PDB file of C-alpha atoms in Angstrom:
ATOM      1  CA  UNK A   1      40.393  94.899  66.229  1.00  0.00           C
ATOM      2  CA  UNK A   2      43.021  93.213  64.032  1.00  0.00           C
ATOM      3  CA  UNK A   3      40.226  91.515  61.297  1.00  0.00           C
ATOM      4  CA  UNK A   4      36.785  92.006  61.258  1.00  0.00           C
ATOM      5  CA  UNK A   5      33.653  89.813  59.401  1.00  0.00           C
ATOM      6  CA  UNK A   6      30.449  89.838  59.045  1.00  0.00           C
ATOM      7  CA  UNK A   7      27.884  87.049  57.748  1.00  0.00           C
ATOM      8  CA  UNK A   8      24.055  88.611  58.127  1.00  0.00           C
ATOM      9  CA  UNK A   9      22.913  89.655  61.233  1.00  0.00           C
ATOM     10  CA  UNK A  10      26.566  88.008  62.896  1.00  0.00           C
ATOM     11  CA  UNK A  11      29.770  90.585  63.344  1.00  0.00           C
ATOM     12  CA  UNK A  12      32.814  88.705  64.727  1.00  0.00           C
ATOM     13  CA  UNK A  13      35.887  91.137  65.515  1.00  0.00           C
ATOM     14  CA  UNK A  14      39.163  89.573  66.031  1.00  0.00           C
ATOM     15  CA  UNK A  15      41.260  91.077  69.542  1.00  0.00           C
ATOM     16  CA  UNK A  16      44.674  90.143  70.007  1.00  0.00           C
ATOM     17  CA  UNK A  17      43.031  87.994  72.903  1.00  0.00           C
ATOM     18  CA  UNK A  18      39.588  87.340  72.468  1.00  0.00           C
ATOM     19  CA  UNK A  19      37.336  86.196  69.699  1.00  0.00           C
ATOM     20  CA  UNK A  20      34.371  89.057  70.050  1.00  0.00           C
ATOM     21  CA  UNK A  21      30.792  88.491  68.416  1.00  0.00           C
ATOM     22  CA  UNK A  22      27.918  90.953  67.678  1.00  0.00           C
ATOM     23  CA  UNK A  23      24.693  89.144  67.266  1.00  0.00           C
ATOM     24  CA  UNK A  24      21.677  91.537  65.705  1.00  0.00           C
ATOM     25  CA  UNK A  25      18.292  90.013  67.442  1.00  0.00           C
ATOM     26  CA  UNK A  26      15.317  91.573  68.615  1.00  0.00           C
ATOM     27  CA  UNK A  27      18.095  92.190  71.796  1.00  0.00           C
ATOM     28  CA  UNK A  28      21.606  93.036  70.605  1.00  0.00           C
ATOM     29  CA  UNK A  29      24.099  90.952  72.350  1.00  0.00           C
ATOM     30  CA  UNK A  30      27.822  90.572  72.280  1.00  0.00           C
ATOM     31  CA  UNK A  31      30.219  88.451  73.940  1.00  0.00           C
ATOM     32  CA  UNK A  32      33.702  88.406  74.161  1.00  0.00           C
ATOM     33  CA  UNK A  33      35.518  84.756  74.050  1.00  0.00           C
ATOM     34  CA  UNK A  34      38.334  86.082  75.815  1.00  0.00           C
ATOM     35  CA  UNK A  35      42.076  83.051  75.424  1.00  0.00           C
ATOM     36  CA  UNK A  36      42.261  83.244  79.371  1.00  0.00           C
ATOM     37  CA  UNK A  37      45.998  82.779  80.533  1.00  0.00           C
ATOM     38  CA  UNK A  38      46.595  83.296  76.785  1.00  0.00           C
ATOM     39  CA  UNK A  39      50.689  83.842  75.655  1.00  0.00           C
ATOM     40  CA  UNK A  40      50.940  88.157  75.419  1.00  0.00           C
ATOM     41  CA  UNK A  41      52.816  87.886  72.468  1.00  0.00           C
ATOM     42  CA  UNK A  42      50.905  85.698  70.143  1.00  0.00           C
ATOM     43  CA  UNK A  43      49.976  86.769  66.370  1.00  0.00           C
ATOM     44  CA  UNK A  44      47.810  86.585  64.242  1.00  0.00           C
ATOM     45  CA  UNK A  45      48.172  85.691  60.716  1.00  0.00           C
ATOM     46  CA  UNK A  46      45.677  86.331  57.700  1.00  0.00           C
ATOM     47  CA  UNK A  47      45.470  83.162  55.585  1.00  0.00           C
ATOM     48  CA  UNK A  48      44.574  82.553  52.453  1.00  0.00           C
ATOM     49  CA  UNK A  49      44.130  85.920  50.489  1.00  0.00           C
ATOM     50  CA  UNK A  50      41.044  86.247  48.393  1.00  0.00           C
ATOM     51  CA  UNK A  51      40.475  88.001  45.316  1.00  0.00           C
ATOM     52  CA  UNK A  52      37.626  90.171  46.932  1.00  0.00           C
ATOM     53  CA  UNK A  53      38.995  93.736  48.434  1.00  0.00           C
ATOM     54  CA  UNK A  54      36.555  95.488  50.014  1.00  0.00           C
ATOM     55  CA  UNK A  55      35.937  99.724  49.743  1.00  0.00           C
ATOM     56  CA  UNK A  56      34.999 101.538  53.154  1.00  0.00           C
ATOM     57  CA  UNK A  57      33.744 104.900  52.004  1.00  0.00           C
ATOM     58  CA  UNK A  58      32.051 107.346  54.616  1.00  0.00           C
ATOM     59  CA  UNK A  59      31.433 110.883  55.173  1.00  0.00           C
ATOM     60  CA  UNK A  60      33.104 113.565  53.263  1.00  0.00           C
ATOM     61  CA  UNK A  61      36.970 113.079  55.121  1.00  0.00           C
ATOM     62  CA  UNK A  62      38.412 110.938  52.023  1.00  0.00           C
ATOM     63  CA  UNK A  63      41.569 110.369  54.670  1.00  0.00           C
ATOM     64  CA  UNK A  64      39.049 108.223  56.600  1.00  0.00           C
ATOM     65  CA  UNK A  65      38.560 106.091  53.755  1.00  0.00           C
ATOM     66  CA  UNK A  66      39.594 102.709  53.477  1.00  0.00           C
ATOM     67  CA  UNK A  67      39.809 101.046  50.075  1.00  0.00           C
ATOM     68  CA  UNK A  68      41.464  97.747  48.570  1.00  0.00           C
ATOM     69  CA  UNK A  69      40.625  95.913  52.279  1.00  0.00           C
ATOM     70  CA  UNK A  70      41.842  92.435  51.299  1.00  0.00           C
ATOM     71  CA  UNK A  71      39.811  89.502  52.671  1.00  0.00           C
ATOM     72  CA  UNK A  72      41.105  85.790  54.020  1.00  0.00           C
ATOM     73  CA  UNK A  73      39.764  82.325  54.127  1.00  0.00           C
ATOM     74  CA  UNK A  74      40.835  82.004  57.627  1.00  0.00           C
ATOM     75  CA  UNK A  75      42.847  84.206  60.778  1.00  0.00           C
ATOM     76  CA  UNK A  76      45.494  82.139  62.737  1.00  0.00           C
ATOM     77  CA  UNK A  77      46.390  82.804  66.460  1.00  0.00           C
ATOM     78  CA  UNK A  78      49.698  81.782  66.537  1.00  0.00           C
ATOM     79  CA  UNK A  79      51.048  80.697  69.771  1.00  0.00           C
ATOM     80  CA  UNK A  80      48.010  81.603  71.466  1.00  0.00           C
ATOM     81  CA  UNK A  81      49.006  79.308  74.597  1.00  0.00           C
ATOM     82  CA  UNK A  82      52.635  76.999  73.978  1.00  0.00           C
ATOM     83  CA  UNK A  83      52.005  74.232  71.541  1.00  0.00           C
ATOM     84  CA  UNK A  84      48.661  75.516  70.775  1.00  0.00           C
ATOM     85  CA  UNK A  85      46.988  78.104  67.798  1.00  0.00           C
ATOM     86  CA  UNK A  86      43.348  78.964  66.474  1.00  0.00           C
ATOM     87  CA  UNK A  87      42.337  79.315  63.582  1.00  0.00           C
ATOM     88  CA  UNK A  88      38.918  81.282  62.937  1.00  0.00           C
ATOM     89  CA  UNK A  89      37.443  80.811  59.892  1.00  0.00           C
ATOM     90  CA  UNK A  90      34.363  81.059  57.785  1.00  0.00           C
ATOM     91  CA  UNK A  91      32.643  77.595  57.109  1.00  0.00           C
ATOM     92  CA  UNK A  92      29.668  77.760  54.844  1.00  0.00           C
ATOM     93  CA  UNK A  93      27.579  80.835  56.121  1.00  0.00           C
ATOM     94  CA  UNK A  94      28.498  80.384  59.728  1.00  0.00           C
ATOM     95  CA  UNK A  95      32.022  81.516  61.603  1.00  0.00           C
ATOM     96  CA  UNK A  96      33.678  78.518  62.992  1.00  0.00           C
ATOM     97  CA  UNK A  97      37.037  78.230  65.106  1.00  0.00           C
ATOM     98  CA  UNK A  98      39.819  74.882  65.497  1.00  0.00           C
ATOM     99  CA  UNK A  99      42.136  74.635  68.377  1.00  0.00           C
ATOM    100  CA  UNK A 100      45.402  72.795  66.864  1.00  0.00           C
ATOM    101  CA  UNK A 101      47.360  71.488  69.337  1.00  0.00           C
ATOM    102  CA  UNK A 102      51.858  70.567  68.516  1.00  0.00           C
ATOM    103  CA  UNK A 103      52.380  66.991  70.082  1.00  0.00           C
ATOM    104  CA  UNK A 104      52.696  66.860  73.995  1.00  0.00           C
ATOM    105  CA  UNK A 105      50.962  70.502  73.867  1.00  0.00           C
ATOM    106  CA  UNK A 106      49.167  70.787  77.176  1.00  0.00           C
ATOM    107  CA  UNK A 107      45.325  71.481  76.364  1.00  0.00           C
ATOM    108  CA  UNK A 108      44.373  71.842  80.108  1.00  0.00           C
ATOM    109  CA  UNK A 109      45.660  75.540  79.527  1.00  0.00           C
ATOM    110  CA  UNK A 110      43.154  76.490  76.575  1.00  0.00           C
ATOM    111  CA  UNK A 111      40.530  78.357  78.905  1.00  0.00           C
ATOM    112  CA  UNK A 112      37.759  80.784  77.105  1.00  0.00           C
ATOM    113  CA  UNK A 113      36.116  83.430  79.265  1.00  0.00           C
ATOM    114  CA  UNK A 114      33.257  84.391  78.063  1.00  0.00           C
ATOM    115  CA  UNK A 115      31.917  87.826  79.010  1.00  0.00           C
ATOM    116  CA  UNK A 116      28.436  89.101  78.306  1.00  0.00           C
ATOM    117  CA  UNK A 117      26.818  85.488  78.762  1.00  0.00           C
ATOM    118  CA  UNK A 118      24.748  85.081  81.577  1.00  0.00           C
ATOM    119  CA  UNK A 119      25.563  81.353  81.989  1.00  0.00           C
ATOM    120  CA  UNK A 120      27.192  78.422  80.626  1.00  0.00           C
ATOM    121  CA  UNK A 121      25.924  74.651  80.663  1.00  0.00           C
ATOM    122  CA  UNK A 122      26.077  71.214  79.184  1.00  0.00           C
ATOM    123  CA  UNK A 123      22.817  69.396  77.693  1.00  0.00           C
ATOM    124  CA  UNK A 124      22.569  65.301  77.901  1.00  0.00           C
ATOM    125  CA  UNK A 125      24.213  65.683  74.364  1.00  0.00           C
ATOM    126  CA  UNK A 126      27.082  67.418  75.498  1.00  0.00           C
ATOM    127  CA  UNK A 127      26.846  70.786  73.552  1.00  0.00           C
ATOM    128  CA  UNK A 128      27.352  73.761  75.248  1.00  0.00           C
ATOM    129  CA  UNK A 129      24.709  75.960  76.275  1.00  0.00           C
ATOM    130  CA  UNK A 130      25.195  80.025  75.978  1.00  0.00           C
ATOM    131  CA  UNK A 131      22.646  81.518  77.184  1.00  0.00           C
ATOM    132  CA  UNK A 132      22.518  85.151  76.885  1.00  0.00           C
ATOM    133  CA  UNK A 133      19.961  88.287  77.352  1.00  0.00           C
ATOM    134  CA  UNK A 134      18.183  87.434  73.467  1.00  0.00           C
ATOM    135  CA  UNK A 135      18.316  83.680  74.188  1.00  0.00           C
ATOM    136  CA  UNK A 136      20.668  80.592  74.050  1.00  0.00           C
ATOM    137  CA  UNK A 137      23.330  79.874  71.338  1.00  0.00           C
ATOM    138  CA  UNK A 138      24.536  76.263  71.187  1.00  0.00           C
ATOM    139  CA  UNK A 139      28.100  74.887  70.644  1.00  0.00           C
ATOM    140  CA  UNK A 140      27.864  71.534  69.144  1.00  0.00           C
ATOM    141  CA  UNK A 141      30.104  68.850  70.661  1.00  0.00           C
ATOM    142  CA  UNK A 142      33.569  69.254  69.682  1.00  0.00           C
ATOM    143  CA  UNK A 143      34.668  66.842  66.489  1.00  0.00           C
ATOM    144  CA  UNK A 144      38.868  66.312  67.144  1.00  0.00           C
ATOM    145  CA  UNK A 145      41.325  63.690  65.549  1.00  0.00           C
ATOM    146  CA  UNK A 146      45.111  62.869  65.543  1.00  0.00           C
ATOM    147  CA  UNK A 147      46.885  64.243  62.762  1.00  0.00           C
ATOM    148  CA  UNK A 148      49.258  60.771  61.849  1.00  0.00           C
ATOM    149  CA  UNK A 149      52.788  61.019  60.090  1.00  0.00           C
ATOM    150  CA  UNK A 150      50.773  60.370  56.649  1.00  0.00           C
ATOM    151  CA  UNK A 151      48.776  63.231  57.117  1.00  0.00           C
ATOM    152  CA  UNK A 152      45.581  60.704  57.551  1.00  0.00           C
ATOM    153  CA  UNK A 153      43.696  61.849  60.608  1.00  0.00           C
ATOM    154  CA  UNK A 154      42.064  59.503  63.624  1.00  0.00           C
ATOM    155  CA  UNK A 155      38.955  60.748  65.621  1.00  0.00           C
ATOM    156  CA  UNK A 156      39.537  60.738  69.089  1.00  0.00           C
ATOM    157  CA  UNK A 157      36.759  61.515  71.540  1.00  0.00           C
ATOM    158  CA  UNK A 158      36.373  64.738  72.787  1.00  0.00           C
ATOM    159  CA  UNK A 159      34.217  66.551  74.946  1.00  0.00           C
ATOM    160  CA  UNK A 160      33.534  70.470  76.580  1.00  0.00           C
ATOM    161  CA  UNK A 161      35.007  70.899  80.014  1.00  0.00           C
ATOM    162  CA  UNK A 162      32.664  73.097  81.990  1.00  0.00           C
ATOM    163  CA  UNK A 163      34.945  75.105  84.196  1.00  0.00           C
ATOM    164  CA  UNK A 164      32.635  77.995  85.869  1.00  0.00           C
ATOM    165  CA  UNK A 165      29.428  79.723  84.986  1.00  0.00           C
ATOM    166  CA  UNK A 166      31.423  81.415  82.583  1.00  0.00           C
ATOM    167  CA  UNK A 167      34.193  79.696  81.435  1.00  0.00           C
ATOM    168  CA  UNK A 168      35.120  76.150  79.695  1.00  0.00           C
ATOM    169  CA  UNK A 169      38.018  74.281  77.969  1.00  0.00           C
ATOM    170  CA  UNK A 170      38.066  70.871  76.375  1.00  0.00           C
ATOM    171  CA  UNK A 171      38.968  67.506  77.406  1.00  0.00           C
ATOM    172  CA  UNK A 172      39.929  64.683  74.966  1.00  0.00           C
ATOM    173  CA  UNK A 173      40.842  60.808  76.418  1.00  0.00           C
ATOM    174  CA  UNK A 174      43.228  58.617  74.588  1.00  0.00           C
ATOM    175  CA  UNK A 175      45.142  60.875  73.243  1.00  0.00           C
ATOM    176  CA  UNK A 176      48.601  59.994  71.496  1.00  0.00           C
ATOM    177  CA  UNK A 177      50.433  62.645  72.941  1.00  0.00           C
ATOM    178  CA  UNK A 178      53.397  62.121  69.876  1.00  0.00           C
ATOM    179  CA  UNK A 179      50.728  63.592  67.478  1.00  0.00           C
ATOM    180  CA  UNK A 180      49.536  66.796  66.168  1.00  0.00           C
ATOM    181  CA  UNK A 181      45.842  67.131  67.886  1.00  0.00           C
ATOM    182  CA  UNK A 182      42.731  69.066  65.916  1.00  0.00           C
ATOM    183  CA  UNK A 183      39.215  70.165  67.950  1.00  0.00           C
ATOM    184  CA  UNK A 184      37.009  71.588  66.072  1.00  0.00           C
ATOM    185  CA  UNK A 185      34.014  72.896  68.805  1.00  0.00           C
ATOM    186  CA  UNK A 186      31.223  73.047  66.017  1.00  0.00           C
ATOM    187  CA  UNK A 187      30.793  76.557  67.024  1.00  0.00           C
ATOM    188  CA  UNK A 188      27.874  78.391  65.195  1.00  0.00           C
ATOM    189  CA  UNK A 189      27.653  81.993  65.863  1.00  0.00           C
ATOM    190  CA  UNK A 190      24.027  82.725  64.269  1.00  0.00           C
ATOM    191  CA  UNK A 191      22.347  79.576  66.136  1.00  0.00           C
ATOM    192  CA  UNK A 192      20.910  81.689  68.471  1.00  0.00           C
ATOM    193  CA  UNK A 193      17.380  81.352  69.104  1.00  0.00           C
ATOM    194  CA  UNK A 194      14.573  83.205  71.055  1.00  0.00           C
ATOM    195  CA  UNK A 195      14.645  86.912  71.769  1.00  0.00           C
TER     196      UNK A 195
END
């Protein structure tokens, strides 16, 4: 685990590969949203230093300590697939991720696996459907836009692609493939419900 966070009864531990989440509900579940195909030597990158450090203090073994932890506004996965990163980040109270896309970056090769769901689907509204051993969490439909030479950005529709029981992608249609490209999946970790 590279960077770790934790909003309530969500935990979300960053791999060098795979976004993992711990969700406390009357059934403890964790999945692992696992870059499929993903470039082996991509980084990642704190962003945007905080003035809170954090103090880990446990047991009586003061070498197991771990104080001034900084914190970050977001975590970047630098060339997670070519022409493509992730940023993770923290929006409101919920842990949300972006896939940023260079121009003429392919985005049939982002692919998440995700392990410890027992199936994926699509509802009429097009949000994706986890549905897990304590109940389903729902992906909102992705919100994406062109990034233009102004910096000014241009929605562009976008969608889930359901790829097996387990795994999905995204598909956008009209892109300008000359411009910087921005989904943002809506994720919310804690929107799990029943259990």
């Amino acid at each position: 685990v590279r960077f770790a966070g934790r909003r309530g009864a969500v935990s979300l531990s960053l791999e060098a590969r795979a976004m993992r989440v711990s969700l406390d509900a009357a059934q403890r579940v964790t999945m692992a949203f696992t870059f499929e195909g993903s470039n082996p030597d991509a980084t990642l990158e704190a962003e945007g230093q905080l003035p809170t450090l954090y103090n880990f203090v446990g047991g009586r073994d003061a070498a197991a300590w771990r104080l001034g932890v900084p914190s970050y506004e977001s975590v970047l996965y630098r060339h997670i697939y070519d022409g493509v990163d992730v940023r993770v980040r923290q929006q409101s109270a919920q842990f949300e991720y972006d896939v940023l896309l260079e121009p003429h970056a392919d985005l049939d090769q982002v692919v998440l696996d995700v392990d410890g769901a027992k199936s994926l689907a699509l509802d009429a509204n097009g949000a994706l459907l986890i549905e897990t051993a304590a109940g389903v969490m729902t992906q909102t439909p992705p919100v994406s836009f062109e990034v233009l030479p102004d910096g000014t950005r241009r929605p562009i529709k976008s969608s889930f692609r359901l790829i097996t029981r387990d795994r999905y992608g995204f598909e956008v249609s009209g892109r300008d493939q000359s411009l910087p490209l921005v989904i943002d999946p809506g994720l919310h970790w804690s929107t799990l419900i029943g259990g």
